Amino acid sequence: MKTNLFFVNFLLLAFLMFNFTSCESKKSDNPLLDTQWRGLAKIPHEAEIDLKFSKDKIDVLLDNKVIETMTYTLSNGEINIVKNSGGTPCNVGAKGKYKCDVIGENLVMTHISDECTDRVKSLQGIVYKKIEVKK
């Protein structure tokens, strides 16, 4: 009985580790590249937004319209973002840093630092679900 329980626990742990990937980036391995994620952000009221990632850019979409564009880099499981344009209260050039985890089909970004407090309110605590990228 103990052997079976150990085996089940081992399989569960192995499965969880296999499905958990930090957003750590290697030169050719970017887990966010060409992906799109949907979540309920507070901008300032709750609204469903999409984060659409390309090679080094994030488009924030509301009702399929780009409302903000940011550049990003990944390093050691952290995503560094810089606002390029958009109608949010953040200043152009505002920098932020978040811990970035992909857990199965979920993206979670945890606040480390950000020059724009409104962006923290929009991103903190949201679990984004992976969706099909529209081409």
mmCIF file of C-alpha atoms in Angstrom:
data_model
loop_
_atom_site.group_PDB
_atom_site.id
_atom_site.type_symbol
_atom_site.label_atom_id
_atom_site.label_comp_id
_atom_site.label_asym_id
_atom_site.label_seq_id
_atom_site.Cartn_x
_atom_site.Cartn_y
_atom_site.Cartn_z
ATOM 1 C CA MET A 1 0.000 0.000 0.000
ATOM 2 C CA LYS A 2 2.780 2.442 0.933
ATOM 3 C CA THR A 3 4.584 1.594 -2.309
ATOM 4 C CA ASN A 4 1.468 2.395 -4.355
ATOM 5 C CA LEU A 5 0.969 5.690 -2.515
ATOM 6 C CA PHE A 6 4.629 6.610 -3.040
ATOM 7 C CA PHE A 7 4.325 5.781 -6.755
ATOM 8 C CA VAL A 8 1.143 7.875 -7.144
ATOM 9 C CA ASN A 9 2.756 10.834 -5.336
ATOM 10 C CA PHE A 10 5.881 10.517 -7.480
ATOM 11 C CA LEU A 11 3.811 10.539 -10.696
ATOM 12 C CA LEU A 12 1.794 13.544 -9.511
ATOM 13 C CA LEU A 13 4.941 15.482 -8.629
ATOM 14 C CA ALA A 14 6.574 14.584 -11.964
ATOM 15 C CA PHE A 15 3.436 15.704 -13.827
ATOM 16 C CA LEU A 16 3.329 19.045 -11.996
ATOM 17 C CA MET A 17 7.017 19.687 -12.643
ATOM 18 C CA PHE A 18 6.574 18.840 -16.327
ATOM 19 C CA ASN A 19 3.659 21.276 -16.664
ATOM 20 C CA PHE A 20 5.333 24.143 -14.770
ATOM 21 C CA THR A 21 7.694 26.336 -16.752
ATOM 22 C CA SER A 22 9.093 29.642 -15.653
ATOM 23 C CA CYS A 23 9.322 32.296 -18.330
ATOM 24 C CA GLU A 24 13.069 31.833 -18.333
ATOM 25 C CA SER A 25 14.330 32.577 -21.811
ATOM 26 C CA LYS A 26 17.177 31.029 -23.657
ATOM 27 C CA LYS A 27 18.406 32.489 -26.908
ATOM 28 C CA SER A 28 15.963 30.529 -29.103
ATOM 29 C CA ASP A 29 13.507 29.379 -26.411
ATOM 30 C CA ASN A 30 10.873 31.962 -25.527
ATOM 31 C CA PRO A 31 7.771 30.328 -24.001
ATOM 32 C CA LEU A 32 5.732 33.481 -24.750
ATOM 33 C CA LEU A 33 6.718 33.834 -28.422
ATOM 34 C CA ASP A 34 3.660 34.020 -30.688
ATOM 35 C CA THR A 35 1.217 33.289 -27.864
ATOM 36 C CA GLN A 36 -1.912 35.065 -26.690
ATOM 37 C CA TRP A 37 -3.376 35.057 -23.181
ATOM 38 C CA ARG A 38 -6.768 36.268 -21.887
ATOM 39 C CA GLY A 39 -7.542 37.538 -18.414
ATOM 40 C CA LEU A 40 -9.818 39.816 -16.432
ATOM 41 C CA ALA A 41 -7.831 43.016 -15.743
ATOM 42 C CA LYS A 42 -8.770 46.076 -13.714
ATOM 43 C CA ILE A 43 -8.390 48.991 -16.189
ATOM 44 C CA PRO A 44 -9.824 50.649 -13.922
ATOM 45 C CA HIS A 45 -12.995 48.524 -14.075
ATOM 46 C CA GLU A 46 -12.778 44.797 -14.695
ATOM 47 C CA ALA A 47 -12.508 44.058 -18.400
ATOM 48 C CA GLU A 48 -11.347 41.055 -20.385
ATOM 49 C CA ILE A 49 -8.049 41.802 -22.110
ATOM 50 C CA ASP A 50 -5.645 39.808 -24.243
ATOM 51 C CA LEU A 51 -1.868 39.925 -24.019
ATOM 52 C CA LYS A 52 -0.460 39.114 -27.451
ATOM 53 C CA PHE A 53 3.265 38.327 -27.473
ATOM 54 C CA SER A 54 5.550 38.517 -30.491
ATOM 55 C CA LYS A 55 9.354 38.324 -30.513
ATOM 56 C CA ASP A 56 9.931 41.367 -28.282
ATOM 57 C CA LYS A 57 6.548 43.131 -28.147
ATOM 58 C CA ILE A 58 3.325 42.798 -26.173
ATOM 59 C CA ASP A 59 0.088 44.149 -27.600
ATOM 60 C CA VAL A 60 -2.670 44.631 -25.034
ATOM 61 C CA LEU A 61 -6.034 44.134 -26.716
ATOM 62 C CA LEU A 62 -9.499 45.128 -25.526
ATOM 63 C CA ASP A 63 -12.372 44.002 -27.759
ATOM 64 C CA ASN A 64 -9.763 42.968 -30.382
ATOM 65 C CA LYS A 65 -8.344 46.515 -30.509
ATOM 66 C CA VAL A 66 -4.799 47.355 -29.414
ATOM 67 C CA ILE A 67 -4.992 49.712 -26.427
ATOM 68 C CA GLU A 68 -1.323 49.553 -25.435
ATOM 69 C CA THR A 69 1.986 48.342 -26.829
ATOM 70 C CA MET A 70 5.009 47.402 -24.742
ATOM 71 C CA THR A 71 8.395 45.874 -25.437
ATOM 72 C CA TYR A 72 9.627 43.042 -23.251
ATOM 73 C CA THR A 73 12.646 40.924 -22.437
ATOM 74 C CA LEU A 74 12.861 37.712 -20.452
ATOM 75 C CA SER A 75 15.668 36.860 -18.070
ATOM 76 C CA ASN A 76 15.899 34.341 -15.226
ATOM 77 C CA GLY A 77 12.127 33.834 -15.017
ATOM 78 C CA GLU A 78 11.425 37.575 -14.976
ATOM 79 C CA ILE A 79 9.772 39.699 -17.631
ATOM 80 C CA ASN A 80 10.895 43.313 -18.037
ATOM 81 C CA ILE A 81 8.364 45.521 -19.796
ATOM 82 C CA VAL A 82 8.507 49.072 -21.149
ATOM 83 C CA LYS A 83 5.459 51.017 -22.376
ATOM 84 C CA ASN A 84 5.780 52.194 -25.996
ATOM 85 C CA SER A 85 2.317 53.618 -26.661
ATOM 86 C CA GLY A 86 -1.285 53.459 -25.576
ATOM 87 C CA GLY A 87 -4.089 55.195 -23.765
ATOM 88 C CA THR A 88 -3.448 53.939 -20.256
ATOM 89 C CA PRO A 89 -2.293 56.302 -17.493
ATOM 90 C CA CYS A 90 1.274 54.904 -17.597
ATOM 91 C CA ASN A 91 3.862 57.243 -19.090
ATOM 92 C CA VAL A 92 5.594 56.197 -22.289
ATOM 93 C CA GLY A 93 8.871 54.591 -21.235
ATOM 94 C CA ALA A 94 7.496 53.403 -17.864
ATOM 95 C CA LYS A 95 9.372 50.246 -16.867
ATOM 96 C CA GLY A 96 8.115 47.261 -14.921
ATOM 97 C CA LYS A 97 9.469 43.923 -13.779
ATOM 98 C CA TYR A 98 7.392 40.838 -12.970
ATOM 99 C CA LYS A 99 8.093 37.231 -12.081
ATOM 100 C CA CYS A 100 6.671 35.238 -14.956
ATOM 101 C CA ASP A 101 5.356 31.660 -14.751
ATOM 102 C CA VAL A 102 3.594 29.493 -17.296
ATOM 103 C CA ILE A 103 1.698 26.759 -15.477
ATOM 104 C CA GLY A 104 0.044 24.457 -17.996
ATOM 105 C CA GLU A 105 -2.263 26.739 -19.998
ATOM 106 C CA ASN A 106 -2.016 29.618 -17.486
ATOM 107 C CA LEU A 107 0.257 32.666 -17.366
ATOM 108 C CA VAL A 108 0.866 34.348 -14.007
ATOM 109 C CA MET A 109 2.885 37.546 -13.583
ATOM 110 C CA THR A 110 3.820 38.550 -10.045
ATOM 111 C CA HIS A 111 4.836 42.160 -9.342
ATOM 112 C CA ILE A 112 8.492 42.803 -8.505
ATOM 113 C CA SER A 113 8.757 46.515 -9.382
ATOM 114 C CA ASP A 114 6.943 48.952 -11.640
ATOM 115 C CA GLU A 115 7.145 52.690 -12.270
ATOM 116 C CA CYS A 116 3.417 52.690 -13.107
ATOM 117 C CA THR A 117 1.128 51.841 -10.174
ATOM 118 C CA ASP A 118 -1.909 51.615 -12.479
ATOM 119 C CA ARG A 119 -0.231 48.793 -14.425
ATOM 120 C CA VAL A 120 0.408 46.904 -11.173
ATOM 121 C CA LYS A 121 -3.316 47.100 -10.409
ATOM 122 C CA SER A 122 -4.075 45.766 -13.898
ATOM 123 C CA LEU A 123 -1.629 42.843 -13.862
ATOM 124 C CA GLN A 124 -1.256 41.770 -10.225
ATOM 125 C CA GLY A 125 -3.123 38.613 -9.252
ATOM 126 C CA ILE A 126 -4.538 37.824 -12.683
ATOM 127 C CA VAL A 127 -4.325 34.347 -14.143
ATOM 128 C CA TYR A 128 -4.251 34.611 -17.924
ATOM 129 C CA LYS A 129 -5.543 31.640 -19.931
ATOM 130 C CA LYS A 130 -3.797 30.685 -23.167
ATOM 131 C CA ILE A 131 -5.926 31.151 -26.279
ATOM 132 C CA GLU A 132 -5.385 30.426 -29.959
ATOM 133 C CA VAL A 133 -3.461 33.152 -31.770
ATOM 134 C CA LYS A 134 -5.477 34.768 -34.554
ATOM 135 C CA LYS A 135 -3.386 35.227 -37.657
#
